[in-house]
mmCIF file of C-alpha atoms and ligand atoms in Angstrom:
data_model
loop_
_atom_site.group_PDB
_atom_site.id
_atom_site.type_symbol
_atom_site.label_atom_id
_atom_site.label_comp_id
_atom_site.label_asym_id
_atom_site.label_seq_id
_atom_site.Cartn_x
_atom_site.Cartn_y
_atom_site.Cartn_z
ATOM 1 C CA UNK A 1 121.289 21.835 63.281
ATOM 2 C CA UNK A 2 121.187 17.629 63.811
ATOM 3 C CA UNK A 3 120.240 17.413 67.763
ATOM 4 C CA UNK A 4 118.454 15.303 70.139
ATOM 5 C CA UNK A 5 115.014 16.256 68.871
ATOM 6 C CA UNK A 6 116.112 15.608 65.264
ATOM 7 C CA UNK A 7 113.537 13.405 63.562
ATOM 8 C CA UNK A 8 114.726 11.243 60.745
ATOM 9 C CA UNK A 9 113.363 10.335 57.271
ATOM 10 C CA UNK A 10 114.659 8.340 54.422
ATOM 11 C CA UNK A 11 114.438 5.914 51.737
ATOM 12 C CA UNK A 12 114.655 2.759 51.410
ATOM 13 C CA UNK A 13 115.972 0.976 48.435
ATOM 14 C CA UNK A 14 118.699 -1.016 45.647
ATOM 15 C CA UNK A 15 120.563 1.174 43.911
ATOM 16 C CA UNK A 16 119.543 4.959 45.663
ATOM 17 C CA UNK A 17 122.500 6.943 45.308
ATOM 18 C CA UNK A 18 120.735 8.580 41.769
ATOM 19 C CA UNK A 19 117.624 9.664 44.174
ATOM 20 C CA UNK A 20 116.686 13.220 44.397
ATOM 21 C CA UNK A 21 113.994 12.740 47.396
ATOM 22 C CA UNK A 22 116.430 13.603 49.972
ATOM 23 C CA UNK A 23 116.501 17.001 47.459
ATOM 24 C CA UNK A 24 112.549 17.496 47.927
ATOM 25 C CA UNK A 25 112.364 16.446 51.688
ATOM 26 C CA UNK A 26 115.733 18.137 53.080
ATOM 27 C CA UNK A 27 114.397 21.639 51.613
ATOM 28 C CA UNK A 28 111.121 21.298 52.377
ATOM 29 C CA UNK A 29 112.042 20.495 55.679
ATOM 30 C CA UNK A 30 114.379 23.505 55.838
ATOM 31 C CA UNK A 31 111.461 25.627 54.577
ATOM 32 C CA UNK A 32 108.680 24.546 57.083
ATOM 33 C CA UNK A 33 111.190 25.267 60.282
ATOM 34 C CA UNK A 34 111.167 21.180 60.791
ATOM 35 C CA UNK A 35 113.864 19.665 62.274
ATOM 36 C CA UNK A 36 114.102 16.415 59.998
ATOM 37 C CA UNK A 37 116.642 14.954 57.989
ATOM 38 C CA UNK A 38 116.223 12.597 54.930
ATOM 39 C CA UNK A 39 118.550 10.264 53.956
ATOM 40 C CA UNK A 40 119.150 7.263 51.395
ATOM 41 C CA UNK A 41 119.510 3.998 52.706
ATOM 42 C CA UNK A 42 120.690 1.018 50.349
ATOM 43 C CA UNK A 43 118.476 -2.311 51.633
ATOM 44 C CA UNK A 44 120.442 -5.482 50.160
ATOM 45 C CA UNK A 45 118.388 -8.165 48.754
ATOM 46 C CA UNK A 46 116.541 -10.583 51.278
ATOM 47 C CA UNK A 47 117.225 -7.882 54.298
ATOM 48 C CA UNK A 48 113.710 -5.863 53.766
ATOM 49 C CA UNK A 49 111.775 -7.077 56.548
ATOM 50 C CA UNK A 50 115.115 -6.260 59.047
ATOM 51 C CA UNK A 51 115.396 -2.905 57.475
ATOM 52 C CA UNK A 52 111.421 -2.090 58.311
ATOM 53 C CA UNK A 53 112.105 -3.362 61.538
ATOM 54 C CA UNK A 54 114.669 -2.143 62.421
ATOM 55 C CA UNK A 55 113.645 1.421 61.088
ATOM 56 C CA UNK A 56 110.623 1.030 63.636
ATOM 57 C CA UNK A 57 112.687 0.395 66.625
ATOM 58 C CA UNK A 58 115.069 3.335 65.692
ATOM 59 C CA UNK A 59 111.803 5.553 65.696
ATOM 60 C CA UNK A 60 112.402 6.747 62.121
ATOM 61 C CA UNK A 61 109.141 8.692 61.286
ATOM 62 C CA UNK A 62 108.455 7.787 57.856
ATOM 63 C CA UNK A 63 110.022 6.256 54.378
ATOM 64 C CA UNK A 64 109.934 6.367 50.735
ATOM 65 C CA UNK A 65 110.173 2.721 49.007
ATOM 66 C CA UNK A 66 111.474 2.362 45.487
ATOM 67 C CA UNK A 67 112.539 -0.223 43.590
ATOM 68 C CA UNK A 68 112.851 -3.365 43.692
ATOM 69 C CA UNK A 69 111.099 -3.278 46.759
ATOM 70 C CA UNK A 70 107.925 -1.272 46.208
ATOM 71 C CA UNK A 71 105.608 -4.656 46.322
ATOM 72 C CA UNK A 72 107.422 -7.051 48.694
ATOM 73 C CA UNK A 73 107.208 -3.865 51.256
ATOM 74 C CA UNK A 74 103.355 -4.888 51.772
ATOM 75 C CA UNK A 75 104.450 -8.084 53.605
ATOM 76 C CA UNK A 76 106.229 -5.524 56.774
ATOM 77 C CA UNK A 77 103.491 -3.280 57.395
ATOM 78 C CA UNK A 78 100.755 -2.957 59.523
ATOM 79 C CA UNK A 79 98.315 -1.359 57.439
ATOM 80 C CA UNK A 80 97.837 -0.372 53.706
ATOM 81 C CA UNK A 81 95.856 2.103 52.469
ATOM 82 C CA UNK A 82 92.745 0.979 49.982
ATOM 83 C CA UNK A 83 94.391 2.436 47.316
ATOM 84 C CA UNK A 84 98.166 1.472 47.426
ATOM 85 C CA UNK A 85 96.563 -2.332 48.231
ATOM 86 C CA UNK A 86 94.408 -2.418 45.264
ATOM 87 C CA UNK A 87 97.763 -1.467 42.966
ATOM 88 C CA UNK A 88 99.832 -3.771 44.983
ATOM 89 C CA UNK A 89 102.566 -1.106 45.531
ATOM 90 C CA UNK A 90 103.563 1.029 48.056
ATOM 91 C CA UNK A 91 106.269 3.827 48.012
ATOM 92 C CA UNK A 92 105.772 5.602 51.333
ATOM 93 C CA UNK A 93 105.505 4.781 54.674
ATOM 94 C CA UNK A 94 104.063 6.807 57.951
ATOM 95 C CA UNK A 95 104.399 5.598 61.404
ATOM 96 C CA UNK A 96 101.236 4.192 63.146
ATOM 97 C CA UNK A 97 101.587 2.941 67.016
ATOM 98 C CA UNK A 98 102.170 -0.332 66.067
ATOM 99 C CA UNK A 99 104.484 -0.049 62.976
ATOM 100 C CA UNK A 100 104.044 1.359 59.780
ATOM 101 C CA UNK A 101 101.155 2.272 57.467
ATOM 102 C CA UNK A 102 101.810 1.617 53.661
ATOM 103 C CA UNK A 103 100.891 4.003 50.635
ATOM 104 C CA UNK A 104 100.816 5.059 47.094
ATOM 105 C CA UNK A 105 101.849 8.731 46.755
ATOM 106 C CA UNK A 106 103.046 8.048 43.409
ATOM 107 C CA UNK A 107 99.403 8.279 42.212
ATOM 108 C CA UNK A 108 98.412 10.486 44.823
ATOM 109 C CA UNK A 109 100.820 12.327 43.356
ATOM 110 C CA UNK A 110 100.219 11.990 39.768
ATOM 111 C CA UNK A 111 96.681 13.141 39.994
ATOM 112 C CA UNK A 112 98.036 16.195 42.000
ATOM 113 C CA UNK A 113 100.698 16.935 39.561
ATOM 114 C CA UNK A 114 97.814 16.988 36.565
ATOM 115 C CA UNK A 115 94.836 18.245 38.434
ATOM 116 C CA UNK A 116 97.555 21.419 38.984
ATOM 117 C CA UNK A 117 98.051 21.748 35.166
ATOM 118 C CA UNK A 118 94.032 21.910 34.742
ATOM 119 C CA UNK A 119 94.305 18.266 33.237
ATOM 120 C CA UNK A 120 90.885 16.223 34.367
ATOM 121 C CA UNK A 121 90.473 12.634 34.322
ATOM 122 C CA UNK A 122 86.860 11.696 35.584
ATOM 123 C CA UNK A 123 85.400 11.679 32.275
ATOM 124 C CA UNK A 124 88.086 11.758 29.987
ATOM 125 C CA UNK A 125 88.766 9.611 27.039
ATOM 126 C CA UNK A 126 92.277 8.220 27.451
ATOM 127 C CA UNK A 127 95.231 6.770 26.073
ATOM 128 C CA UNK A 128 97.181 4.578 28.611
ATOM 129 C CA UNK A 129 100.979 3.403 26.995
ATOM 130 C CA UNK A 130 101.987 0.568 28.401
ATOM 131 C CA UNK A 131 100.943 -2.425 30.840
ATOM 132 C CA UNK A 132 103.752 -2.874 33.540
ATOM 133 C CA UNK A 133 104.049 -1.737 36.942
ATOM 134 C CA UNK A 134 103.913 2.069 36.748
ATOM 135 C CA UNK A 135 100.939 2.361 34.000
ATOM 136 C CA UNK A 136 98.988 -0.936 36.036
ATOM 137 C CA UNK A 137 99.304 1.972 38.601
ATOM 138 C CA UNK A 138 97.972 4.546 36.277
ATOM 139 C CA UNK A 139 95.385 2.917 35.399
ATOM 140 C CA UNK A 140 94.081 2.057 38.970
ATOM 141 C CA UNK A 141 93.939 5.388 39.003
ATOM 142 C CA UNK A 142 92.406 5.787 36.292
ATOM 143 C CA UNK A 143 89.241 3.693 37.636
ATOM 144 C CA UNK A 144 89.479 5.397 40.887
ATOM 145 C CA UNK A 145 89.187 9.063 39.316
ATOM 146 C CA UNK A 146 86.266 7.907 37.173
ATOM 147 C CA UNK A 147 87.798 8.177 33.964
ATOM 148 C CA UNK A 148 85.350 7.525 30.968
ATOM 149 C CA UNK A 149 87.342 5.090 28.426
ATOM 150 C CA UNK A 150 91.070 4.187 29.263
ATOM 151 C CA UNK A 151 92.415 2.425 25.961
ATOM 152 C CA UNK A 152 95.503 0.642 27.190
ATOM 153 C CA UNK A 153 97.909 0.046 24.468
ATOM 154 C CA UNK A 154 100.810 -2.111 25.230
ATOM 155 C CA UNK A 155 103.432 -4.637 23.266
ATOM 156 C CA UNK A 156 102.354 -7.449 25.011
ATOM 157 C CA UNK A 157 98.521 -8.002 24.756
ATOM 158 C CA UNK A 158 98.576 -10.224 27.771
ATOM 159 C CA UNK A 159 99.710 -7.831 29.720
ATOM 160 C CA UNK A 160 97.226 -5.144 28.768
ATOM 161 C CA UNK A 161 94.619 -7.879 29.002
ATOM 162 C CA UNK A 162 95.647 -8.812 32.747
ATOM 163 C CA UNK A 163 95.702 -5.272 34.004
ATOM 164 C CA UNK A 164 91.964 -4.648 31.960
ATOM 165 C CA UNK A 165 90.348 -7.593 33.740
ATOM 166 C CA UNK A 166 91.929 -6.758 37.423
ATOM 167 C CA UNK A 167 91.015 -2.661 37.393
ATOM 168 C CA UNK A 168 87.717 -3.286 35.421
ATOM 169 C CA UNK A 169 87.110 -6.031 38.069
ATOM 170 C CA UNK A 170 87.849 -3.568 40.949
ATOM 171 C CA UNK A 171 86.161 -1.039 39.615
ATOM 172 C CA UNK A 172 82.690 -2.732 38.206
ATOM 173 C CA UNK A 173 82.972 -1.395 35.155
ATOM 174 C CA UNK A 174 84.647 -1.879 31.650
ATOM 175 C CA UNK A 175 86.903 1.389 31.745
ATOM 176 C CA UNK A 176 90.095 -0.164 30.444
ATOM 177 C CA UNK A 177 90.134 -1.433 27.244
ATOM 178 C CA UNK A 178 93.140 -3.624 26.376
ATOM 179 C CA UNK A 179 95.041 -3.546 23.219
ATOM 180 C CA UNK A 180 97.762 -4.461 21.080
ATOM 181 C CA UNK A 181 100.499 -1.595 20.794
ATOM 182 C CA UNK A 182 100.328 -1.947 17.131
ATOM 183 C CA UNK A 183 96.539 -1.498 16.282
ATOM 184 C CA UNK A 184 96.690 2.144 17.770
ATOM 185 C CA UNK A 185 95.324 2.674 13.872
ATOM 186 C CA UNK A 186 91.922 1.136 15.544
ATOM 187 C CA UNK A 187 91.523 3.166 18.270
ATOM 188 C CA UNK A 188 88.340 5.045 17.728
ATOM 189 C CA UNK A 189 87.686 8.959 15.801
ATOM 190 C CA UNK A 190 88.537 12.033 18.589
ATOM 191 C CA UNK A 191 90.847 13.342 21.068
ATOM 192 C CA UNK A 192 92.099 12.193 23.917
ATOM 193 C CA UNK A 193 94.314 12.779 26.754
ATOM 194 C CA UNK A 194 97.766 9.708 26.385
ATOM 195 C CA UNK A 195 99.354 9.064 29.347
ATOM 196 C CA UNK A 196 102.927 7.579 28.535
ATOM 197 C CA UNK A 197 103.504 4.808 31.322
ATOM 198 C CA UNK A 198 106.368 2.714 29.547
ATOM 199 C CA UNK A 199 109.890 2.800 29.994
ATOM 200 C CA UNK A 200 110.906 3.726 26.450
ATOM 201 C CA UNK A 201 112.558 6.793 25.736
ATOM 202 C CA UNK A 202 113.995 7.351 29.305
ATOM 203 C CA UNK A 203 117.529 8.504 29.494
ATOM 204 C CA UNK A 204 120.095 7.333 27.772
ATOM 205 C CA UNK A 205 117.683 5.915 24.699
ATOM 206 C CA UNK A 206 116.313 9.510 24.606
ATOM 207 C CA UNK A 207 115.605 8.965 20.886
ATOM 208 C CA UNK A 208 113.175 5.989 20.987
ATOM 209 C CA UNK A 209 109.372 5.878 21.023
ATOM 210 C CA UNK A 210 106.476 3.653 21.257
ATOM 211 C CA UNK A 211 104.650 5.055 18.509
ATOM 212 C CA UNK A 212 106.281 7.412 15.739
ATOM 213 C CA UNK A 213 103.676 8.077 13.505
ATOM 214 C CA UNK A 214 102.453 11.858 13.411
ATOM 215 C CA UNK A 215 98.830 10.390 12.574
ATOM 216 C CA UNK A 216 98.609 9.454 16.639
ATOM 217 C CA UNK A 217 99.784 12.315 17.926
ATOM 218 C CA UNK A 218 97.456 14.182 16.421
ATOM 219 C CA UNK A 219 94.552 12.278 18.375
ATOM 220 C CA UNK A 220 96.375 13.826 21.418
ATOM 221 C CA UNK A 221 95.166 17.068 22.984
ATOM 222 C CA UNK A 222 97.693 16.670 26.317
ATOM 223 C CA UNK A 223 100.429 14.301 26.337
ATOM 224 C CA UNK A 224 101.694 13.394 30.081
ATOM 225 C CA UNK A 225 104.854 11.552 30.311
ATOM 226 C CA UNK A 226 105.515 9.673 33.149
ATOM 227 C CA UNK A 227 109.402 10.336 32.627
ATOM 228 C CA UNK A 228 111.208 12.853 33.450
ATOM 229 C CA UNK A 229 114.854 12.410 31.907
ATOM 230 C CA UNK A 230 115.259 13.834 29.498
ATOM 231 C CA UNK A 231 112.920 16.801 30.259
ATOM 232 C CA UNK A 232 111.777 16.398 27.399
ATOM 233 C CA UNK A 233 111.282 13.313 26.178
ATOM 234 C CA UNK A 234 110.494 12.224 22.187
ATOM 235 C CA UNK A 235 107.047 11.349 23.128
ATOM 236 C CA UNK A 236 106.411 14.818 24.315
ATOM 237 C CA UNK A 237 108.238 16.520 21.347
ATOM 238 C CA UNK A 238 106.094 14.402 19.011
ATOM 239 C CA UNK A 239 102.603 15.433 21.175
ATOM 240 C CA UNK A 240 103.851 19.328 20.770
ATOM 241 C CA UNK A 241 104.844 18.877 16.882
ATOM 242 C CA UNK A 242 100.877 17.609 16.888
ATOM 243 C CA UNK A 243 99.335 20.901 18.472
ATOM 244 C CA UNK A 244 98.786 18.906 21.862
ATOM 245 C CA UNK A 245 100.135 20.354 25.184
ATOM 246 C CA UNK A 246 103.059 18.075 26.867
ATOM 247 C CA UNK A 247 104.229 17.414 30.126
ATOM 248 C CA UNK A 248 106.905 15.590 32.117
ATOM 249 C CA UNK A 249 107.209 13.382 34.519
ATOM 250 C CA UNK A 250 108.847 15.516 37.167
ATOM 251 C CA UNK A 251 105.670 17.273 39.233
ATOM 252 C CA UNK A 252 104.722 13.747 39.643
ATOM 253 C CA UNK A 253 108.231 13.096 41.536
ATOM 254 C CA UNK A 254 107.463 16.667 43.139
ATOM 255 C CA UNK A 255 104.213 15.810 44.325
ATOM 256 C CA UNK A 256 104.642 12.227 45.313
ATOM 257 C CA UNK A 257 107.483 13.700 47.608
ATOM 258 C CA UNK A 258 104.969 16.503 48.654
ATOM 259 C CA UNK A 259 102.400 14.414 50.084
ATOM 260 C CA UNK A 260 104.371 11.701 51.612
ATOM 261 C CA UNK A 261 105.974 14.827 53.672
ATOM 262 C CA UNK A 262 102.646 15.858 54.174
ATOM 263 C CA UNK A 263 101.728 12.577 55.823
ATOM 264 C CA UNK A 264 105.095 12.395 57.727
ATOM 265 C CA UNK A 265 104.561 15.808 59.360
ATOM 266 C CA UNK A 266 100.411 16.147 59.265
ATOM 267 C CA UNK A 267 101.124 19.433 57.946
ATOM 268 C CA UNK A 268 100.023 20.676 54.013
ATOM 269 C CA UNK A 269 102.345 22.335 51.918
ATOM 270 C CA UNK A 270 101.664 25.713 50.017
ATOM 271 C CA UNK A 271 101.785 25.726 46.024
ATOM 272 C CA UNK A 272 104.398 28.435 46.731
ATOM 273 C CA UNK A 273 106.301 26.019 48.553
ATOM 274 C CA UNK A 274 105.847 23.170 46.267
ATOM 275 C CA UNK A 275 107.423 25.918 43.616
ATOM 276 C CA UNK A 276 110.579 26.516 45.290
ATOM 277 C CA UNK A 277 111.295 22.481 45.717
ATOM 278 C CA UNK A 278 109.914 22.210 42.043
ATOM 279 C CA UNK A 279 112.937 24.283 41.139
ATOM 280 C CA UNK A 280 115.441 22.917 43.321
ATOM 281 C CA UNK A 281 114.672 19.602 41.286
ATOM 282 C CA UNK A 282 115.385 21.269 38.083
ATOM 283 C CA UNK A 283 118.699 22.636 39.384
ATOM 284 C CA UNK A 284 119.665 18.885 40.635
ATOM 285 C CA UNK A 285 118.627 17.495 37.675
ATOM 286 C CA UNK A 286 120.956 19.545 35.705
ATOM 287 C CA UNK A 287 123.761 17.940 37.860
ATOM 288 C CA UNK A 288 122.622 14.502 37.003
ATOM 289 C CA UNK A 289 122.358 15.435 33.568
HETATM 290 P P1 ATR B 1 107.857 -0.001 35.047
HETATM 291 O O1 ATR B 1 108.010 -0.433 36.477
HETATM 292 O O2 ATR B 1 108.664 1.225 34.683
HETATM 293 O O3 ATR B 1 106.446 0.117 34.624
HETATM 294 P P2 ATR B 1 107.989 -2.548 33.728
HETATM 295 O O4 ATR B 1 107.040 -3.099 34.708
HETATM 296 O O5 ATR B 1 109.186 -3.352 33.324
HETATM 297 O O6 ATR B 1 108.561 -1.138 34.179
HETATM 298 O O7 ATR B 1 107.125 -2.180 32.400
HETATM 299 C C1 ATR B 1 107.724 -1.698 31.243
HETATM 300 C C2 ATR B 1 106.631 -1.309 30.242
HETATM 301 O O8 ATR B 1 107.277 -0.756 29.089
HETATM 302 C C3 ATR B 1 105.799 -2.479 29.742
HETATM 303 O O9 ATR B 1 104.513 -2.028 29.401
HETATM 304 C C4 ATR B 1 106.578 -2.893 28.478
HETATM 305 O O10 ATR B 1 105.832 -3.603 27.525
HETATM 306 P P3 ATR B 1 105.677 -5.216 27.627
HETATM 307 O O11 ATR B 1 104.622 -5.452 28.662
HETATM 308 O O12 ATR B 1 105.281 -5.634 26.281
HETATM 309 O O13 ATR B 1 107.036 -5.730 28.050
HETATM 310 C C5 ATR B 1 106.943 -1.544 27.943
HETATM 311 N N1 ATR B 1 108.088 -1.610 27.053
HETATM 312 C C6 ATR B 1 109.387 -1.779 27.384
HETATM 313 N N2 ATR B 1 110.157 -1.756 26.288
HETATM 314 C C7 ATR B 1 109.330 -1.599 25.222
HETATM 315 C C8 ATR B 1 109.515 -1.470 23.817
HETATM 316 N N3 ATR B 1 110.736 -1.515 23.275
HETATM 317 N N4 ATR B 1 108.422 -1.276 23.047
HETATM 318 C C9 ATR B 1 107.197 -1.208 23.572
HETATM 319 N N5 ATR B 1 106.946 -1.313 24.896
HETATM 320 C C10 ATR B 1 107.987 -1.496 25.716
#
């Protein structure tokens, strides 16, 4: 029931009508007895600052950011967490006195999504695909959760070689190694946990593939793809044809929704709840499918 205590939620955004947050926060909000709603808003280019404004005045009580505006958020808020400001982007945002705080719950709730499957990263020995904004996340991360050696392969060595020299410079330490896409063949003897932060292979180029040579995948005990359309994706097919365990993006969406509610409301939600919004996702994303 929407009344006058109703407390309102949403996400900010251009496009958002393919979002399924309002799936994760509208049942979770149903399940914890809170009267909240969650709903997409579409921000038009150069009107981000009014819409965080203007969101503050209204008393909304939190938002989710996505793209294109996950970066350019930072400018409109009164606070970022160490974290989110180190990566630079910020997809959630919790009500302070004075306006909003900024942070990243998509890494928050990447390492919740794998520490749940029993995957480790302080450490580990990992393979990092790609260099743009969601593995440059990843491997933040990465250096945060004291990984051991984070090779970062991506097309463009630049790119790899930017990312390396800002999170090894955060960090004080050498953990990401940059490299070319195509030298995987040098990556040194063992086994390693690959983390697939590009956008190949997302829905509809289901078929394609960074690297399609059976020789890799065998170096790769768990493969964790940060996409989650198709379910599964040709990266993870290709880990499991290999022996090596593989898992989609989609607990990271779970989680990243989790703990921004979590912050919202200043409550913690139960695995057991987390499981019944886990498969509400997989029911909505046969609708999208
Ligand atoms: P996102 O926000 O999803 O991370 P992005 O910042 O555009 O998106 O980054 C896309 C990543 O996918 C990059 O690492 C990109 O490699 P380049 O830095 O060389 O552009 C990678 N990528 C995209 N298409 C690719 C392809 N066909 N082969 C290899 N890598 C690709």
């Amino acid at each position: 029931m929407i009344d006058g205590k109703t407390r309102l939620c949403g996400l900010i955004g251009n496009p958002v009508e393919h979002t399924m947050s309002p799936v994760i926060h509208n049942t979770l909000a149903e399940k914890c007895g809170h009267n909240l709603v969650y709903v997409p808003f579409q921000v038009e280019e150069g009107r981000l600052a009014e819409a965080v404004k203007g969101a503050c005045a209204l008393n909304v009580l939190g938002l989710n950011v996505t793209v294109p505006y996950k970066s350019a958020v930072i400018e409109s808020l009164v606070e970022t967490d160490e974290l989110a400001a180190h990566i630079g982007a910020v997809n959630t945002l919790v009500r302070t006195d004075g306006g909003y705080k900024g942070y990243n719950t998509d890494m928050t709730g990447l390492y919740r999504a794998m520490t749940g499957e029993g995957i480790r990263i302080e450490g580990e020995e990992i393979i990092l695909l790609g260099a743009g904004g969601a593995a440059r996340a990843v491997a933040y991360l990465c250096g945060a959760q004291k990984a051991g050696k984070v090779w970062l392969l991506n097309r463009t060595r630049e790119k790899a070689e930017q990312v390396a020299e800002e999170v090894n410079g955060a960090f004080g330490r050498d953990v990401i190694v940059p490299m070319l896409l195509s030298d995987y063949q040098k990556l040194p003897d063992g086994k390693f946990l690959a983390i697939q932060g590009t956008s190949v292979g997302l829905a509809p180029n289901t078929e394609d593939v960074v690297i399609d040579d059976a020789a890799f995948y065998r170096k790769i005990h768990t493969g964790f793809d940060l996409i989650y359309r198709p379910f599964t994706t040709r990266f993870m097919s290709l880990v499991q044809e290999a022996g090596g365990k593989a898992y989609n993006g989609l607990k990271m969406l779970l989680y990243q929704g989790i703990i921004a509610y979590e912050l919202w409301n200043g409550v913690e939600i139960t695995e057991e709840e987390a499981g019944l919004v886990y498969e509400k996702l997989r029911q909505a994303m046969g609708l999208f499918a």
